Coordinates of C-alpha atoms in Angstrom, one line a residue:
X7 CA 43.9 99.2 128.6
X8 CA 45.4 99.1 125.3
X9 CA 45.0 102.2 122.9
X10 CA 42.5 100.4 120.8
X11 CA 40.3 99.1 123.8
X12 CA 36.8 100.0 124.0
X13 CA 36.1 103.4 126.0
X14 CA 32.5 103.5 126.7
X15 CA 32.8 104.3 130.5
X16 CA 30.3 107.0 130.2
X17 CA 27.7 105.0 128.7
X18 CA 27.6 102.1 131.6
X19 CA 25.0 102.0 134.2
X20 CA 26.3 102.3 137.7
X21 CA 24.0 100.0 139.6
X22 CA 22.5 96.3 139.1
X23 CA 20.0 95.1 141.2
X24 CA 18.6 91.5 141.8
X25 CA 15.3 90.2 143.6
X26 CA 16.1 88.7 146.7
X27 CA 14.3 85.5 147.0
X28 CA 13.6 82.9 149.8
X29 CA 12.9 79.1 149.3
X30 CA 11.3 77.5 152.4
X31 CA 10.4 73.9 153.2
X32 CA 6.7 74.2 154.2
X33 CA 6.1 70.4 154.6
X34 CA 8.4 67.5 155.3
X35 CA 11.1 66.4 157.5
X36 CA 12.8 69.8 157.5
X37 CA 9.6 71.8 157.7
X38 CA 10.6 75.6 158.4
X39 CA 14.1 75.3 157.0
X40 CA 14.9 78.1 154.5
X41 CA 17.7 79.8 152.4
X42 CA 17.7 83.1 151.0
X43 CA 19.3 83.4 147.2
X44 CA 19.3 86.1 144.6
X45 CA 20.8 84.2 141.6
X46 CA 20.5 80.2 141.7
X47 CA 20.0 77.6 144.2
X48 CA 20.7 73.9 144.2
X49 CA 18.5 71.6 146.4
X50 CA 19.8 68.2 147.7
X51 CA 20.6 66.0 150.4
X52 CA 24.4 66.5 150.4
X53 CA 26.9 69.4 151.0
X54 CA 27.0 70.0 147.1
X55 CA 23.7 71.7 147.4
X56 CA 23.1 75.1 148.7
X57 CA 19.7 73.9 150.7
X58 CA 20.8 70.6 152.4
X59 CA 17.6 68.5 153.3
X60 CA 17.3 65.3 155.4
X61 CA 14.7 63.6 153.6
X62 CA 16.1 60.4 152.4
X63 CA 13.8 60.3 149.1
X64 CA 15.5 63.6 147.8
X65 CA 18.7 62.8 145.5
X66 CA 22.1 64.0 146.2
X67 CA 21.6 67.0 144.0
X68 CA 17.9 67.0 143.1
X69 CA 17.0 70.4 141.6
X70 CA 17.9 73.8 140.8
X71 CA 16.1 77.3 140.8
X72 CA 17.5 80.2 138.9
X73 CA 16.5 83.6 139.0
X74 CA 16.6 84.9 135.3
X75 CA 13.6 87.2 135.5
X76 CA 11.6 84.5 135.7
X77 CA 12.2 81.4 138.1
X78 CA 13.4 78.5 136.1
X79 CA 12.9 75.0 138.0
X80 CA 15.4 72.5 136.8
X81 CA 15.5 69.0 137.9
X82 CA 19.0 67.5 138.2
X83 CA 18.6 64.0 137.3
X84 CA 16.9 63.2 140.6
X85 CA 15.7 59.5 141.1
X86 CA 12.2 60.4 142.3
X87 CA 11.6 63.5 140.4
X88 CA 10.7 67.2 140.9
X89 CA 7.2 68.2 140.7
X90 CA 5.0 71.2 140.4
X91 CA 1.6 70.5 141.4
X92 CA 1.0 66.9 140.1
X93 CA 3.3 67.6 137.0
X94 CA 6.7 65.9 136.9
X95 CA 9.1 68.4 135.1
X96 CA 12.6 68.5 133.7
X97 CA 12.8 72.2 133.2
X98 CA 10.1 74.9 133.4
X99 CA 9.0 78.2 134.4
X100 CA 7.7 78.2 138.1
X101 CA 4.6 80.1 138.5
X102 CA 4.8 82.6 141.4
X103 CA 3.8 81.0 145.0
X104 CA 3.6 77.4 143.2
X105 CA 4.6 74.6 145.6
X106 CA 7.6 72.5 144.4
X107 CA 7.8 68.8 145.6
X108 CA 11.1 66.8 145.8
X109 CA 10.6 63.6 147.4
X110 CA 8.6 63.8 150.7
X111 CA 9.3 67.5 150.8
X112 CA 7.4 70.8 149.7
X113 CA 9.1 73.9 148.9
X114 CA 7.8 77.5 148.2
X115 CA 9.8 80.2 146.8
X116 CA 8.6 83.9 147.5
X117 CA 10.1 87.1 146.8
X118 CA 11.4 89.3 149.7
X119 CA 11.2 93.3 150.3
X120 CA 14.7 93.8 149.5
X121 CA 17.0 93.8 146.4
X122 CA 20.6 92.9 146.3
X123 CA 23.0 95.3 144.6
X124 CA 25.4 93.8 142.8
X125 CA 29.0 95.6 142.4
X126 CA 29.8 96.6 138.8
X127 CA 33.3 97.3 137.4
X128 CA 33.2 100.9 135.8
X129 CA 35.2 99.7 132.8
X130 CA 34.3 97.7 129.8
X131 CA 37.8 95.8 129.5
X132 CA 39.5 93.9 132.4
X133 CA 42.6 92.0 130.7
X134 CA 40.9 91.5 127.4
X135 CA 37.5 90.6 128.8
X136 CA 35.3 92.9 126.9
X137 CA 31.8 93.6 127.6
X138 CA 29.4 96.4 128.9
X139 CA 26.6 94.1 130.0
X140 CA 25.8 94.2 133.7
X141 CA 26.6 90.3 134.0
X142 CA 29.9 90.9 132.4
X143 CA 30.9 93.8 134.5
X144 CA 29.7 92.0 137.5
X145 CA 31.9 89.2 136.5
X146 CA 34.9 91.5 136.0
X147 CA 34.6 93.2 139.2
X148 CA 34.6 90.0 141.1
X149 CA 37.6 89.0 139.0
X150 CA 39.4 92.2 140.0
X151 CA 38.8 91.4 143.7
X152 CA 40.0 87.7 143.4
X153 CA 43.0 88.8 141.4
X154 CA 44.3 90.4 144.7
X155 CA 43.9 87.4 146.7
X156 CA 45.6 83.8 146.6
X157 CA 42.5 81.9 146.5
X158 CA 41.9 78.6 144.6
X159 CA 39.4 79.4 142.0
X160 CA 37.1 76.9 139.8
X161 CA 36.2 78.7 136.4
X162 CA 33.1 77.1 135.0
X163 CA 31.6 78.1 131.6
X164 CA 30.6 76.4 128.4
X165 CA 33.2 75.8 125.5
X166 CA 34.5 78.8 123.8
X167 CA 33.4 81.3 126.4
X168 CA 37.0 82.5 127.5
X169 CA 37.9 80.4 130.7
X170 CA 41.5 80.7 129.8
X171 CA 41.4 84.4 129.5
X172 CA 39.6 84.8 133.0
X173 CA 42.7 82.4 134.4
X174 CA 45.0 84.8 132.7
X175 CA 43.5 87.9 134.2
X176 CA 43.4 86.5 137.6
X177 CA 47.2 85.7 137.1
X178 CA 48.2 88.8 135.5
X179 CA 46.5 91.4 137.9
X180 CA 47.9 89.7 140.9
X181 CA 50.9 89.8 143.1
X182 CA 52.3 86.6 141.3
X183 CA 52.0 88.3 138.1
X184 CA 55.8 88.3 138.0
X185 CA 56.1 84.6 138.2
X186 CA 55.2 81.8 135.5
X187 CA 51.6 80.9 134.6
X188 CA 51.9 77.2 133.6
X189 CA 48.7 76.0 131.6
X190 CA 48.0 72.1 131.5
X191 CA 45.2 71.0 129.3
X192 CA 43.9 67.9 131.2
X193 CA 41.5 66.9 128.3
X194 CA 44.3 66.4 125.9
X195 CA 46.6 64.1 127.9
X196 CA 46.9 60.7 127.5
X197 CA 45.7 59.0 131.1
X198 CA 49.1 57.3 131.3
X199 CA 50.9 60.8 131.0
X200 CA 49.0 63.0 133.5
X201 CA 50.9 62.2 136.5
X202 CA 54.3 62.7 134.7
X203 CA 53.1 65.9 133.3
X204 CA 52.0 67.2 136.8
X205 CA 54.8 65.9 139.1
X206 CA 57.5 65.2 136.5
X207 CA 59.5 62.0 136.3
X208 CA 63.2 60.9 136.6
X209 CA 65.2 59.2 134.1
X210 CA 64.1 55.6 133.8
X211 CA 61.2 56.1 135.6
X212 CA 59.1 54.2 132.8
X213 CA 59.7 53.2 129.2
X214 CA 60.6 56.2 126.9
X215 CA 61.9 58.3 130.0
X216 CA 65.1 58.8 128.6
X217 CA 65.8 62.3 130.6
X218 CA 64.4 63.7 133.7
X219 CA 61.4 65.9 133.5
X220 CA 60.2 69.0 135.6
X221 CA 56.6 68.7 136.1
X222 CA 53.8 71.4 135.7
X223 CA 53.9 72.1 139.5
X224 CA 57.6 72.5 139.6
X225 CA 57.5 75.1 136.6
X226 CA 55.0 77.0 138.2
X227 CA 56.6 77.5 141.6
X228 CA 56.4 81.2 142.7
X229 CA 53.6 81.7 140.0
X230 CA 50.2 80.1 139.1
X231 CA 49.3 76.8 137.8
X232 CA 46.0 76.6 135.5
X233 CA 44.4 73.0 135.1
X234 CA 42.4 73.3 132.1
X235 CA 39.3 70.9 131.6
X236 CA 39.9 69.6 134.9
X237 CA 36.8 67.5 134.5
X238 CA 38.8 65.3 132.2
X239 CA 41.3 64.4 134.9
X240 CA 41.3 60.5 135.2
X241 CA 39.5 59.2 138.4
X242 CA 42.9 57.4 139.2
X243 CA 44.9 60.5 139.2
X244 CA 42.5 62.3 141.3
X245 CA 43.4 61.4 144.6
X246 CA 47.2 62.0 143.8
X247 CA 46.1 65.5 142.7
X248 CA 44.2 65.9 146.0
X249 CA 47.2 65.1 148.1
X250 CA 49.4 67.6 146.0
X251 CA 47.0 70.4 146.6
X252 CA 46.6 69.6 150.3
X253 CA 50.7 69.5 151.0
X254 CA 52.0 71.2 148.0
X255 CA 55.0 68.9 148.2
X256 CA 55.8 67.2 144.7
X257 CA 57.5 64.0 144.2
X258 CA 58.5 63.0 140.6
X259 CA 57.6 59.8 139.2
X260 CA 60.3 57.4 139.9
X261 CA 62.1 59.8 142.2
X262 CA 62.5 59.7 146.1
X263 CA 63.2 63.3 146.7
X264 CA 60.3 65.5 147.9
X265 CA 60.1 69.3 146.7
X266 CA 57.9 71.9 148.2
X267 CA 56.1 74.3 145.8
X268 CA 54.6 77.6 146.0
X269 CA 51.7 77.7 143.6
X270 CA 48.3 79.3 143.1
X271 CA 45.8 76.8 141.8
X272 CA 43.2 77.8 139.1
X273 CA 41.2 75.5 137.2
X274 CA 38.3 75.4 134.7
X275 CA 35.8 73.1 133.2
X276 CA 32.9 73.3 130.7
X277 CA 31.5 70.4 132.9
X278 CA 29.0 70.6 135.8
X279 CA 31.5 69.2 138.6
X280 CA 28.9 69.1 141.4
X281 CA 26.9 66.8 139.1
X282 CA 29.9 64.9 137.9
X283 CA 30.6 63.9 141.8
X284 CA 27.1 63.0 141.9
X285 CA 27.6 60.6 139.1
X286 CA 30.8 59.2 140.7
X287 CA 33.0 60.4 138.1
X288 CA 34.8 63.1 140.2
X289 CA 35.8 62.9 143.6
X290 CA 33.9 65.1 146.3
X291 CA 36.8 66.0 148.3
X292 CA 38.9 67.1 145.2
X293 CA 36.0 69.1 144.2
X294 CA 35.6 71.2 147.2
X295 CA 39.2 71.5 147.4
X296 CA 39.5 73.1 143.8
X297 CA 35.9 75.0 144.1
X298 CA 37.2 77.3 147.2
X299 CA 35.8 80.2 145.1
X300 CA 33.7 79.6 141.9
X301 CA 33.3 81.7 138.9
X302 CA 30.7 81.2 136.2
X303 CA 31.5 82.5 132.5
X304 CA 28.1 83.5 130.8
X305 CA 27.7 82.1 127.4
X306 CA 27.4 84.7 124.7
X307 CA 23.8 84.3 123.9
X308 CA 23.0 85.6 127.4
X309 CA 24.9 88.8 126.8
X310 CA 24.0 89.6 123.3
X311 CA 24.3 93.3 123.9
X312 CA 28.1 92.8 124.2
X313 CA 28.4 91.7 120.5
X314 CA 29.0 94.9 118.9
X315 CA 31.8 96.0 121.1
X316 CA 33.3 92.6 121.4
X317 CA 33.4 92.2 117.6
X318 CA 34.6 95.6 117.3
X319 CA 37.5 94.6 119.6
X320 CA 38.1 91.1 118.0
X321 CA 38.5 92.7 114.8
X322 CA 41.0 95.3 115.6
X323 CA 43.1 92.3 117.5
X324 CA 42.9 90.9 113.9
X325 CA 44.1 94.1 112.3
X326 CA 40.9 94.9 110.4
X327 CA 38.7 98.0 110.4
X328 CA 35.8 97.3 112.4
X329 CA 33.7 100.2 110.4
X330 CA 34.3 98.3 107.2
X331 CA 33.1 94.9 108.3
X332 CA 30.4 95.7 111.0
X333 CA 27.3 97.2 109.1
X334 CA 24.1 97.5 111.1
X335 CA 22.7 94.4 109.0
X336 CA 25.9 92.5 110.2
X337 CA 25.6 93.1 113.6
X338 CA 22.1 92.4 113.7
X339 CA 22.8 89.0 112.1
X340 CA 25.7 88.8 114.9
X341 CA 23.2 89.3 117.6
X342 CA 20.6 86.9 116.3
X343 CA 22.7 84.0 116.3
X344 CA 22.9 81.7 119.4
X345 CA 26.7 81.0 119.0
X346 CA 27.1 77.6 120.3
X347 CA 30.8 78.1 120.2
X348 CA 30.6 81.3 122.1
X349 CA 33.6 84.1 121.7
X350 CA 35.8 81.4 120.0
X351 CA 33.1 80.7 117.5
X352 CA 32.7 84.6 117.0
X353 CA 36.3 85.0 116.6
X354 CA 36.6 82.4 113.9
X355 CA 33.5 84.0 112.0
X356 CA 35.2 87.5 112.2
X357 CA 38.6 86.0 111.1
X358 CA 36.7 84.6 107.9
X359 CA 34.9 88.1 107.5
X360 CA 38.3 89.8 107.8
X361 CA 39.8 87.5 105.2
X362 CA 36.7 87.0 102.8
X363 CA 35.0 90.4 102.4
X364 CA 32.1 88.2 100.9
X365 CA 31.7 85.7 103.6
X366 CA 28.3 85.7 105.1
X367 CA 27.5 86.1 108.5
X368 CA 26.3 83.2 110.4
X369 CA 22.3 82.5 110.4
X370 CA 20.1 80.4 112.6
X371 CA 20.3 76.8 111.1
X372 CA 17.1 75.8 109.0
X373 CA 14.7 73.9 111.0
X374 CA 15.1 70.1 111.0
X375 CA 13.0 68.4 108.2
X376 CA 10.4 65.8 109.5
X377 CA 12.0 62.2 109.7
X378 CA 11.3 60.6 106.6
X379 CA 11.1 56.7 106.3
X380 CA 13.6 54.9 104.0
X381 CA 11.8 54.3 100.7
X382 CA 11.8 50.7 99.7
X383 CA 13.3 51.6 96.1
X384 CA 16.8 53.0 98.1
X385 CA 16.9 49.5 100.1
X386 CA 19.8 47.4 98.8
X387 CA 18.1 43.9 99.0
X388 CA 21.2 42.2 97.9
X389 CA 22.8 42.3 101.2
X390 CA 21.6 40.6 104.6
X391 CA 19.3 42.8 106.9
X392 CA 22.3 43.3 109.6
X393 CA 24.6 44.7 106.6
X394 CA 21.9 46.9 105.5
X395 CA 21.7 48.4 109.1
X396 CA 25.1 48.9 109.9
X397 CA 25.4 51.0 106.8
X398 CA 22.3 53.0 108.0
X399 CA 24.0 53.2 111.4
X400 CA 27.5 54.2 110.2
X401 CA 25.9 56.8 108.0
X402 CA 24.2 58.5 111.2
X403 CA 27.5 58.0 113.3
X404 CA 29.4 59.7 110.3
X405 CA 26.9 62.7 110.3
X406 CA 26.5 62.9 113.9
X407 CA 29.9 62.8 115.1
X408 CA 31.2 64.7 112.0
X409 CA 28.8 67.7 112.9
X410 CA 29.8 67.7 116.7
X411 CA 33.5 67.8 115.6
X412 CA 32.8 70.6 113.3
X413 CA 30.8 72.4 116.2
X414 CA 33.6 71.5 118.8
X415 CA 36.6 72.6 116.7
X416 CA 37.8 69.2 116.9
X417 CA 38.0 69.2 120.8
X418 CA 37.3 65.3 121.4
X419 CA 36.4 66.0 125.1
X420 CA 33.9 68.6 124.1
X421 CA 32.6 66.2 121.4
X422 CA 32.4 63.2 124.1
X423 CA 30.6 65.5 126.7
X424 CA 27.9 66.7 124.2
X425 CA 27.2 63.0 122.9
X426 CA 27.2 61.6 126.2
X427 CA 29.9 59.2 125.5
X428 CA 33.5 58.7 126.8
X429 CA 36.6 60.0 124.7
X430 CA 37.7 56.5 123.8
X431 CA 34.4 55.7 122.2
X432 CA 34.6 58.9 120.1
X433 CA 38.0 58.1 119.2
X434 CA 37.0 54.6 118.0
X435 CA 33.9 56.0 116.0
X436 CA 36.6 58.6 114.4
X437 CA 39.1 55.7 113.5
X438 CA 36.3 53.2 112.4
X439 CA 34.8 55.8 109.9
X440 CA 38.1 57.7 109.0
X441 CA 37.1 61.0 110.1
X442 CA 39.2 63.8 110.7
X443 CA 38.9 66.2 114.0
X444 CA 38.8 69.1 111.3
X445 CA 36.2 67.6 109.2

């Protein structure tokens, strides 16, 4: 730990418990089947689920139940719906003992007598991952164990939560720490160059290949490769990566010689890869190869108690005095904000505050005004309706995509995910409207 790292060990609670729960099939083809859980459980008819049902009217991934103090029931885009009583729900708080219907199956959740004790790390800083909240100390305790192993880990979490920092911690605290850590951002690579970046290529392998190039897996030999934004990997490339992960044998594009590599594989995504598999956008076999161990990095809004300590730590990294900038009212505003960009957005805000003493802390956006009808006086009657309509649509696209670009720090992969579009469509809109990713 660095000299300016938080030292609050004496203030930390030493236990964290969760209620043990059981979800049981009380009617349907799998009557009597049950699974115990304490955090979250997914229900469906494929191995992607935690509770696998044989009911053919159940979707591959049908619904999820999460223990968040309240039980949160969420439908996962099922074909036949998730029902509580006679009400179809998308997301709802599940009343105690209330049956859940999925297809022809009825489920019920009940609390068990025992609690689950979650191991907590007794320090507030693990390789720059800062937090005193139980959820973060449970995460770092798990990371400390995983770092000592060679397990393949899939790191999941929203944009800006610090997934790359988790990968660095796993590498930097493990037996491969003296080897290289090679990072590949799968979301920023053109589809035509993904194979060359991962495998390397020989001179003349394709137009522009004027010299041989060593691929990321070869560069990571003896160390760790981190495949960031793995959910963006083109479908056509996925079977090639699967073969490489299974064999650890690399053959450069345009080459004939095979090379064996010794690498640990870490990957990260802000997508729900299991649902990407269900939608046919990600191979199931590759998902299971990457998700030997899954780690979920919580969003900042779910650990608001960490914000004062984390802000002080980040300000010290920026060379600023936390006591000068973190007044009580400022901390209160920082904790009240939802941080859709998570730790990355918090760092950006603190950078502004350190550079500009008068920079205001973020505040919740104002409530959206009620939609207004276009006033007749503002309509340009000199153009055909199709032209007027196109102008309105262009302005809406400009405002919407522009706001997403700002919220996502210009990361096109994140913009596309939040807009429900593919990246090429976003690129076309940006080009058509002459937007800049930093606008």
